[in-house]
PDB file with SEQRES, HELIX, SHEET and CRYST1 records, atoms N, CA, C and O in Angstrom:
SEQRES   1 A   54  UNK UNK UNK UNK UNK UNK UNK UNK UNK UNK UNK UNK UNK          
SEQRES   2 A   54  UNK UNK UNK UNK UNK UNK UNK UNK UNK UNK UNK UNK UNK          
SEQRES   3 A   54  UNK UNK UNK UNK UNK UNK UNK UNK UNK UNK UNK UNK UNK          
SEQRES   4 A   54  UNK UNK UNK UNK UNK UNK UNK UNK UNK UNK UNK UNK UNK          
SEQRES   5 A   54  UNK UNK                                                      
HELIX    1 AA1 UNK A    3  UNK A    9  1                                   7    
HELIX    2 AA2 UNK A   24  UNK A   26  5                                   3    
HELIX    3 AA3 UNK A   27  UNK A   31  1                                   5    
SHEET    1 AA1 2 UNK A  38  UNK A  43  0                                        
SHEET    2 AA1 2 UNK A  48  UNK A  53 -1                                        
CRYST1    1.000    1.000    1.000  90.00  90.00  90.00 P 1           1          
ATOM      1  N   UNK A   1     -12.343  54.124   9.827  1.00  0.00           N  
ATOM      2  CA  UNK A   1     -13.186  52.758   9.592  1.00  0.00           C  
ATOM      3  C   UNK A   1     -13.164  52.725   8.103  1.00  0.00           C  
ATOM      4  O   UNK A   1     -13.584  53.605   7.351  1.00  0.00           O  
ATOM      5  N   UNK A   2     -12.569  51.493   7.754  1.00  0.00           N  
ATOM      6  CA  UNK A   2     -12.496  51.322   6.257  1.00  0.00           C  
ATOM      7  C   UNK A   2     -13.516  50.315   5.831  1.00  0.00           C  
ATOM      8  O   UNK A   2     -13.196  49.130   5.926  1.00  0.00           O  
ATOM      9  N   UNK A   3     -14.744  50.638   5.356  1.00  0.00           N  
ATOM     10  CA  UNK A   3     -15.852  49.711   4.988  1.00  0.00           C  
ATOM     11  C   UNK A   3     -15.318  48.841   3.870  1.00  0.00           C  
ATOM     12  O   UNK A   3     -15.749  47.688   3.861  1.00  0.00           O  
ATOM     13  N   UNK A   4     -14.462  49.184   2.929  1.00  0.00           N  
ATOM     14  CA  UNK A   4     -13.967  48.428   1.852  1.00  0.00           C  
ATOM     15  C   UNK A   4     -13.172  47.156   2.389  1.00  0.00           C  
ATOM     16  O   UNK A   4     -13.255  46.026   1.908  1.00  0.00           O  
ATOM     17  N   UNK A   5     -12.352  47.556   3.519  1.00  0.00           N  
ATOM     18  CA  UNK A   5     -11.626  46.599   4.039  1.00  0.00           C  
ATOM     19  C   UNK A   5     -12.407  45.439   4.743  1.00  0.00           C  
ATOM     20  O   UNK A   5     -12.025  44.269   4.720  1.00  0.00           O  
ATOM     21  N   UNK A   6     -13.530  45.877   5.364  1.00  0.00           N  
ATOM     22  CA  UNK A   6     -14.380  45.084   6.092  1.00  0.00           C  
ATOM     23  C   UNK A   6     -15.123  44.099   5.127  1.00  0.00           C  
ATOM     24  O   UNK A   6     -15.325  42.911   5.380  1.00  0.00           O  
ATOM     25  N   UNK A   7     -15.517  44.777   3.943  1.00  0.00           N  
ATOM     26  CA  UNK A   7     -16.216  43.944   2.921  1.00  0.00           C  
ATOM     27  C   UNK A   7     -15.189  42.795   2.386  1.00  0.00           C  
ATOM     28  O   UNK A   7     -15.606  41.653   2.193  1.00  0.00           O  
ATOM     29  N   UNK A   8     -13.948  43.119   2.174  1.00  0.00           N  
ATOM     30  CA  UNK A   8     -12.900  42.230   1.621  1.00  0.00           C  
ATOM     31  C   UNK A   8     -12.779  41.185   2.691  1.00  0.00           C  
ATOM     32  O   UNK A   8     -12.774  40.013   2.316  1.00  0.00           O  
ATOM     33  N   UNK A   9     -12.675  41.468   4.061  1.00  0.00           N  
ATOM     34  CA  UNK A   9     -12.470  40.537   5.069  1.00  0.00           C  
ATOM     35  C   UNK A   9     -13.589  39.428   5.134  1.00  0.00           C  
ATOM     36  O   UNK A   9     -13.322  38.318   5.595  1.00  0.00           O  
ATOM     37  N   UNK A  10     -14.778  39.726   4.693  1.00  0.00           N  
ATOM     38  CA  UNK A  10     -15.885  38.881   4.784  1.00  0.00           C  
ATOM     39  C   UNK A  10     -16.306  38.408   3.345  1.00  0.00           C  
ATOM     40  O   UNK A  10     -17.362  37.818   3.117  1.00  0.00           O  
ATOM     41  N   UNK A  11     -15.295  38.754   2.331  1.00  0.00           N  
ATOM     42  CA  UNK A  11     -15.468  38.238   1.155  1.00  0.00           C  
ATOM     43  C   UNK A  11     -16.631  38.762   0.457  1.00  0.00           C  
ATOM     44  O   UNK A  11     -17.225  37.980  -0.286  1.00  0.00           O  
ATOM     45  N   UNK A  12     -17.123  40.147   0.591  1.00  0.00           N  
ATOM     46  CA  UNK A  12     -18.257  40.691   0.092  1.00  0.00           C  
ATOM     47  C   UNK A  12     -17.783  41.775  -0.940  1.00  0.00           C  
ATOM     48  O   UNK A  12     -16.650  42.255  -0.914  1.00  0.00           O  
ATOM     49  N   UNK A  13     -18.678  42.094  -1.783  1.00  0.00           N  
ATOM     50  CA  UNK A  13     -18.569  43.249  -2.731  1.00  0.00           C  
ATOM     51  C   UNK A  13     -18.953  44.481  -2.173  1.00  0.00           C  
ATOM     52  O   UNK A  13     -20.012  44.561  -1.551  1.00  0.00           O  
ATOM     53  N   UNK A  14     -18.111  45.583  -2.344  1.00  0.00           N  
ATOM     54  CA  UNK A  14     -18.521  46.776  -1.737  1.00  0.00           C  
ATOM     55  C   UNK A  14     -19.396  47.552  -2.714  1.00  0.00           C  
ATOM     56  O   UNK A  14     -18.968  47.769  -3.847  1.00  0.00           O  
ATOM     57  N   UNK A  15     -20.620  47.987  -2.329  1.00  0.00           N  
ATOM     58  CA  UNK A  15     -21.379  48.600  -3.245  1.00  0.00           C  
ATOM     59  C   UNK A  15     -21.945  49.905  -2.555  1.00  0.00           C  
ATOM     60  O   UNK A  15     -22.542  49.797  -1.484  1.00  0.00           O  
ATOM     61  N   UNK A  16     -21.768  51.108  -3.142  1.00  0.00           N  
ATOM     62  CA  UNK A  16     -22.141  52.180  -2.473  1.00  0.00           C  
ATOM     63  C   UNK A  16     -23.477  52.604  -3.217  1.00  0.00           C  
ATOM     64  O   UNK A  16     -23.412  52.941  -4.399  1.00  0.00           O  
ATOM     65  N   UNK A  17     -24.613  52.592  -2.582  1.00  0.00           N  
ATOM     66  CA  UNK A  17     -25.963  52.694  -3.080  1.00  0.00           C  
ATOM     67  C   UNK A  17     -26.561  53.999  -2.599  1.00  0.00           C  
ATOM     68  O   UNK A  17     -26.283  54.400  -1.469  1.00  0.00           O  
ATOM     69  N   UNK A  18     -27.308  54.633  -3.336  1.00  0.00           N  
ATOM     70  CA  UNK A  18     -27.989  55.792  -3.052  1.00  0.00           C  
ATOM     71  C   UNK A  18     -29.388  55.407  -2.815  1.00  0.00           C  
ATOM     72  O   UNK A  18     -30.094  55.075  -3.767  1.00  0.00           O  
ATOM     73  N   UNK A  19     -29.901  55.431  -1.434  1.00  0.00           N  
ATOM     74  CA  UNK A  19     -31.029  54.749  -1.067  1.00  0.00           C  
ATOM     75  C   UNK A  19     -32.204  55.730  -1.340  1.00  0.00           C  
ATOM     76  O   UNK A  19     -33.361  55.311  -1.311  1.00  0.00           O  
ATOM     77  N   UNK A  20     -31.933  56.964  -1.592  1.00  0.00           N  
ATOM     78  CA  UNK A  20     -32.933  57.930  -2.013  1.00  0.00           C  
ATOM     79  C   UNK A  20     -33.531  57.669  -3.253  1.00  0.00           C  
ATOM     80  O   UNK A  20     -34.709  57.887  -3.534  1.00  0.00           O  
ATOM     81  N   UNK A  21     -32.572  57.137  -4.065  1.00  0.00           N  
ATOM     82  CA  UNK A  21     -33.077  56.767  -5.605  1.00  0.00           C  
ATOM     83  C   UNK A  21     -33.294  55.413  -5.815  1.00  0.00           C  
ATOM     84  O   UNK A  21     -33.814  55.025  -6.861  1.00  0.00           O  
ATOM     85  N   UNK A  22     -32.917  54.576  -4.848  1.00  0.00           N  
ATOM     86  CA  UNK A  22     -33.001  53.162  -5.014  1.00  0.00           C  
ATOM     87  C   UNK A  22     -34.472  52.602  -4.474  1.00  0.00           C  
ATOM     88  O   UNK A  22     -34.721  52.677  -3.270  1.00  0.00           O  
ATOM     89  N   UNK A  23     -35.296  52.123  -5.267  1.00  0.00           N  
ATOM     90  CA  UNK A  23     -36.578  51.579  -4.829  1.00  0.00           C  
ATOM     91  C   UNK A  23     -36.399  50.177  -4.158  1.00  0.00           C  
ATOM     92  O   UNK A  23     -35.529  49.384  -4.516  1.00  0.00           O  
ATOM     93  N   UNK A  24     -37.239  49.955  -3.220  1.00  0.00           N  
ATOM     94  CA  UNK A  24     -37.125  48.724  -2.519  1.00  0.00           C  
ATOM     95  C   UNK A  24     -37.058  47.292  -3.448  1.00  0.00           C  
ATOM     96  O   UNK A  24     -36.410  46.271  -3.220  1.00  0.00           O  
ATOM     97  N   UNK A  25     -37.941  47.595  -4.539  1.00  0.00           N  
ATOM     98  CA  UNK A  25     -38.000  46.530  -5.442  1.00  0.00           C  
ATOM     99  C   UNK A  25     -36.803  46.206  -6.310  1.00  0.00           C  
ATOM    100  O   UNK A  25     -36.679  45.116  -6.868  1.00  0.00           O  
ATOM    101  N   UNK A  26     -35.905  47.215  -6.405  1.00  0.00           N  
ATOM    102  CA  UNK A  26     -34.557  47.156  -7.125  1.00  0.00           C  
ATOM    103  C   UNK A  26     -33.647  45.976  -6.455  1.00  0.00           C  
ATOM    104  O   UNK A  26     -32.772  45.403  -7.104  1.00  0.00           O  
ATOM    105  N   UNK A  27     -33.920  45.693  -5.185  1.00  0.00           N  
ATOM    106  CA  UNK A  27     -32.996  45.010  -4.498  1.00  0.00           C  
ATOM    107  C   UNK A  27     -33.323  43.557  -4.852  1.00  0.00           C  
ATOM    108  O   UNK A  27     -32.524  42.712  -4.447  1.00  0.00           O  
ATOM    109  N   UNK A  28     -34.351  43.165  -5.531  1.00  0.00           N  
ATOM    110  CA  UNK A  28     -34.524  41.764  -6.196  1.00  0.00           C  
ATOM    111  C   UNK A  28     -33.695  41.537  -7.346  1.00  0.00           C  
ATOM    112  O   UNK A  28     -33.577  40.390  -7.776  1.00  0.00           O  
ATOM    113  N   UNK A  29     -33.107  42.502  -7.892  1.00  0.00           N  
ATOM    114  CA  UNK A  29     -31.989  42.429  -8.886  1.00  0.00           C  
ATOM    115  C   UNK A  29     -30.838  41.595  -8.420  1.00  0.00           C  
ATOM    116  O   UNK A  29     -30.292  40.726  -9.099  1.00  0.00           O  
ATOM    117  N   UNK A  30     -30.506  41.953  -7.146  1.00  0.00           N  
ATOM    118  CA  UNK A  30     -29.269  41.419  -6.428  1.00  0.00           C  
ATOM    119  C   UNK A  30     -29.660  40.008  -5.910  1.00  0.00           C  
ATOM    120  O   UNK A  30     -28.850  39.085  -6.001  1.00  0.00           O  
ATOM    121  N   UNK A  31     -30.818  39.839  -5.399  1.00  0.00           N  
ATOM    122  CA  UNK A  31     -31.175  38.557  -4.875  1.00  0.00           C  
ATOM    123  C   UNK A  31     -31.310  37.560  -5.973  1.00  0.00           C  
ATOM    124  O   UNK A  31     -30.953  36.403  -5.754  1.00  0.00           O  
ATOM    125  N   UNK A  32     -31.835  37.931  -7.238  1.00  0.00           N  
ATOM    126  CA  UNK A  32     -31.875  36.996  -8.169  1.00  0.00           C  
ATOM    127  C   UNK A  32     -30.509  36.506  -8.644  1.00  0.00           C  
ATOM    128  O   UNK A  32     -30.438  35.427  -9.233  1.00  0.00           O  
ATOM    129  N   UNK A  33     -29.380  37.272  -8.408  1.00  0.00           N  
ATOM    130  CA  UNK A  33     -27.939  36.781  -8.693  1.00  0.00           C  
ATOM    131  C   UNK A  33     -27.341  36.104  -7.583  1.00  0.00           C  
ATOM    132  O   UNK A  33     -26.134  35.861  -7.590  1.00  0.00           O  
ATOM    133  N   UNK A  34     -28.196  35.731  -6.487  1.00  0.00           N  
ATOM    134  CA  UNK A  34     -27.778  35.014  -5.274  1.00  0.00           C  
ATOM    135  C   UNK A  34     -26.850  35.965  -4.378  1.00  0.00           C  
ATOM    136  O   UNK A  34     -25.955  35.490  -3.680  1.00  0.00           O  
ATOM    137  N   UNK A  35     -27.116  37.324  -4.441  1.00  0.00           N  
ATOM    138  CA  UNK A  35     -26.441  38.098  -3.646  1.00  0.00           C  
ATOM    139  C   UNK A  35     -27.189  38.621  -2.532  1.00  0.00           C  
ATOM    140  O   UNK A  35     -28.318  39.073  -2.719  1.00  0.00           O  
ATOM    141  N   UNK A  36     -26.596  38.597  -1.247  1.00  0.00           N  
ATOM    142  CA  UNK A  36     -27.295  39.150  -0.021  1.00  0.00           C  
ATOM    143  C   UNK A  36     -26.662  40.530   0.168  1.00  0.00           C  
ATOM    144  O   UNK A  36     -25.460  40.782   0.081  1.00  0.00           O  
ATOM    145  N   UNK A  37     -27.566  41.307   0.415  1.00  0.00           N  
ATOM    146  CA  UNK A  37     -27.295  42.750   0.732  1.00  0.00           C  
ATOM    147  C   UNK A  37     -27.003  43.090   2.166  1.00  0.00           C  
ATOM    148  O   UNK A  37     -27.927  42.863   2.947  1.00  0.00           O  
ATOM    149  N   UNK A  38     -25.961  43.560   2.630  1.00  0.00           N  
ATOM    150  CA  UNK A  38     -25.762  43.890   3.936  1.00  0.00           C  
ATOM    151  C   UNK A  38     -25.672  45.518   4.071  1.00  0.00           C  
ATOM    152  O   UNK A  38     -24.718  46.124   3.584  1.00  0.00           O  
ATOM    153  N   UNK A  39     -26.595  46.098   4.677  1.00  0.00           N  
ATOM    154  CA  UNK A  39     -26.497  47.438   4.879  1.00  0.00           C  
ATOM    155  C   UNK A  39     -25.854  47.956   6.117  1.00  0.00           C  
ATOM    156  O   UNK A  39     -26.290  47.662   7.230  1.00  0.00           O  
ATOM    157  N   UNK A  40     -24.759  48.771   5.921  1.00  0.00           N  
ATOM    158  CA  UNK A  40     -24.016  49.241   7.059  1.00  0.00           C  
ATOM    159  C   UNK A  40     -24.195  50.718   7.160  1.00  0.00           C  
ATOM    160  O   UNK A  40     -23.789  51.498   6.299  1.00  0.00           O  
ATOM    161  N   UNK A  41     -24.920  51.127   8.423  1.00  0.00           N  
ATOM    162  CA  UNK A  41     -25.147  52.524   8.685  1.00  0.00           C  
ATOM    163  C   UNK A  41     -24.249  52.919   9.740  1.00  0.00           C  
ATOM    164  O   UNK A  41     -24.038  52.171  10.695  1.00  0.00           O  
ATOM    165  N   UNK A  42     -23.663  54.147   9.615  1.00  0.00           N  
ATOM    166  CA  UNK A  42     -22.691  54.782  10.556  1.00  0.00           C  
ATOM    167  C   UNK A  42     -23.433  56.045  10.974  1.00  0.00           C  
ATOM    168  O   UNK A  42     -23.797  56.939  10.209  1.00  0.00           O  
ATOM    169  N   UNK A  43     -23.631  55.990  12.476  1.00  0.00           N  
ATOM    170  CA  UNK A  43     -24.225  57.080  13.108  1.00  0.00           C  
ATOM    171  C   UNK A  43     -23.069  57.909  13.634  1.00  0.00           C  
ATOM    172  O   UNK A  43     -22.469  57.573  14.655  1.00  0.00           O  
ATOM    173  N   UNK A  44     -22.710  59.161  12.826  1.00  0.00           N  
ATOM    174  CA  UNK A  44     -21.591  60.007  13.375  1.00  0.00           C  
ATOM    175  C   UNK A  44     -21.789  60.482  14.648  1.00  0.00           C  
ATOM    176  O   UNK A  44     -20.837  60.754  15.380  1.00  0.00           O  
ATOM    177  N   UNK A  45     -23.147  60.630  15.045  1.00  0.00           N  
ATOM    178  CA  UNK A  45     -23.426  61.485  16.302  1.00  0.00           C  
ATOM    179  C   UNK A  45     -23.231  60.492  17.459  1.00  0.00           C  
ATOM    180  O   UNK A  45     -22.704  60.929  18.482  1.00  0.00           O  
ATOM    181  N   UNK A  46     -23.598  59.212  17.405  1.00  0.00           N  
ATOM    182  CA  UNK A  46     -23.324  58.331  18.483  1.00  0.00           C  
ATOM    183  C   UNK A  46     -22.138  57.462  18.306  1.00  0.00           C  
ATOM    184  O   UNK A  46     -21.780  56.696  19.201  1.00  0.00           O  
ATOM    185  N   UNK A  47     -21.501  57.564  17.141  1.00  0.00           N  
ATOM    186  CA  UNK A  47     -20.375  56.711  16.924  1.00  0.00           C  
ATOM    187  C   UNK A  47     -20.684  55.138  16.977  1.00  0.00           C  
ATOM    188  O   UNK A  47     -19.944  54.318  17.520  1.00  0.00           O  
ATOM    189  N   UNK A  48     -21.732  54.882  16.413  1.00  0.00           N  
ATOM    190  CA  UNK A  48     -22.259  53.452  16.534  1.00  0.00           C  
ATOM    191  C   UNK A  48     -22.196  52.837  15.038  1.00  0.00           C  
ATOM    192  O   UNK A  48     -22.429  53.528  14.047  1.00  0.00           O  
ATOM    193  N   UNK A  49     -21.882  51.570  14.985  1.00  0.00           N  
ATOM    194  CA  UNK A  49     -21.928  50.772  13.642  1.00  0.00           C  
ATOM    195  C   UNK A  49     -23.106  49.899  13.736  1.00  0.00           C  
ATOM    196  O   UNK A  49     -23.202  49.056  14.627  1.00  0.00           O  
ATOM    197  N   UNK A  50     -24.020  50.084  12.822  1.00  0.00           N  
ATOM    198  CA  UNK A  50     -25.282  49.285  12.745  1.00  0.00           C  
ATOM    199  C   UNK A  50     -25.218  48.467  11.616  1.00  0.00           C  
ATOM    200  O   UNK A  50     -25.007  48.993  10.524  1.00  0.00           O  
ATOM    201  N   UNK A  51     -25.401  47.006  11.734  1.00  0.00           N  
ATOM    202  CA  UNK A  51     -25.563  46.187  10.557  1.00  0.00           C  
ATOM    203  C   UNK A  51     -26.933  45.566  10.423  1.00  0.00           C  
ATOM    204  O   UNK A  51     -27.402  44.928  11.366  1.00  0.00           O  
ATOM    205  N   UNK A  52     -27.550  45.713   9.370  1.00  0.00           N  
ATOM    206  CA  UNK A  52     -28.897  45.125   9.172  1.00  0.00           C  
ATOM    207  C   UNK A  52     -29.057  44.424   7.755  1.00  0.00           C  
ATOM    208  O   UNK A  52     -28.804  44.960   6.676  1.00  0.00           O  
ATOM    209  N   UNK A  53     -29.499  43.193   7.940  1.00  0.00           N  
ATOM    210  CA  UNK A  53     -29.642  42.446   6.660  1.00  0.00           C  
ATOM    211  C   UNK A  53     -30.863  43.017   6.083  1.00  0.00           C  
ATOM    212  O   UNK A  53     -31.787  43.425   6.787  1.00  0.00           O  
ATOM    213  N   UNK A  54     -30.866  43.047   4.755  1.00  0.00           N  
ATOM    214  CA  UNK A  54     -31.918  43.633   3.905  1.00  0.00           C  
ATOM    215  C   UNK A  54     -32.805  42.465   3.446  1.00  0.00           C  
ATOM    216  O   UNK A  54     -33.773  42.675   2.715  1.00  0.00           O  
TER     217      UNK A  54                                                      
END                                                                             
């Protein structure tokens, strides 16, 4: 699974963020620039791809 290719297909920018150090208020920085964040979680145990809009 190539997440960068998926981002390119949907004309999105691929950003790898560390959610342990990223505060929820920091997402407003992206929203101010008109960017919508799409979080892609990969559950390796169940092999499921979950998409959740932040």
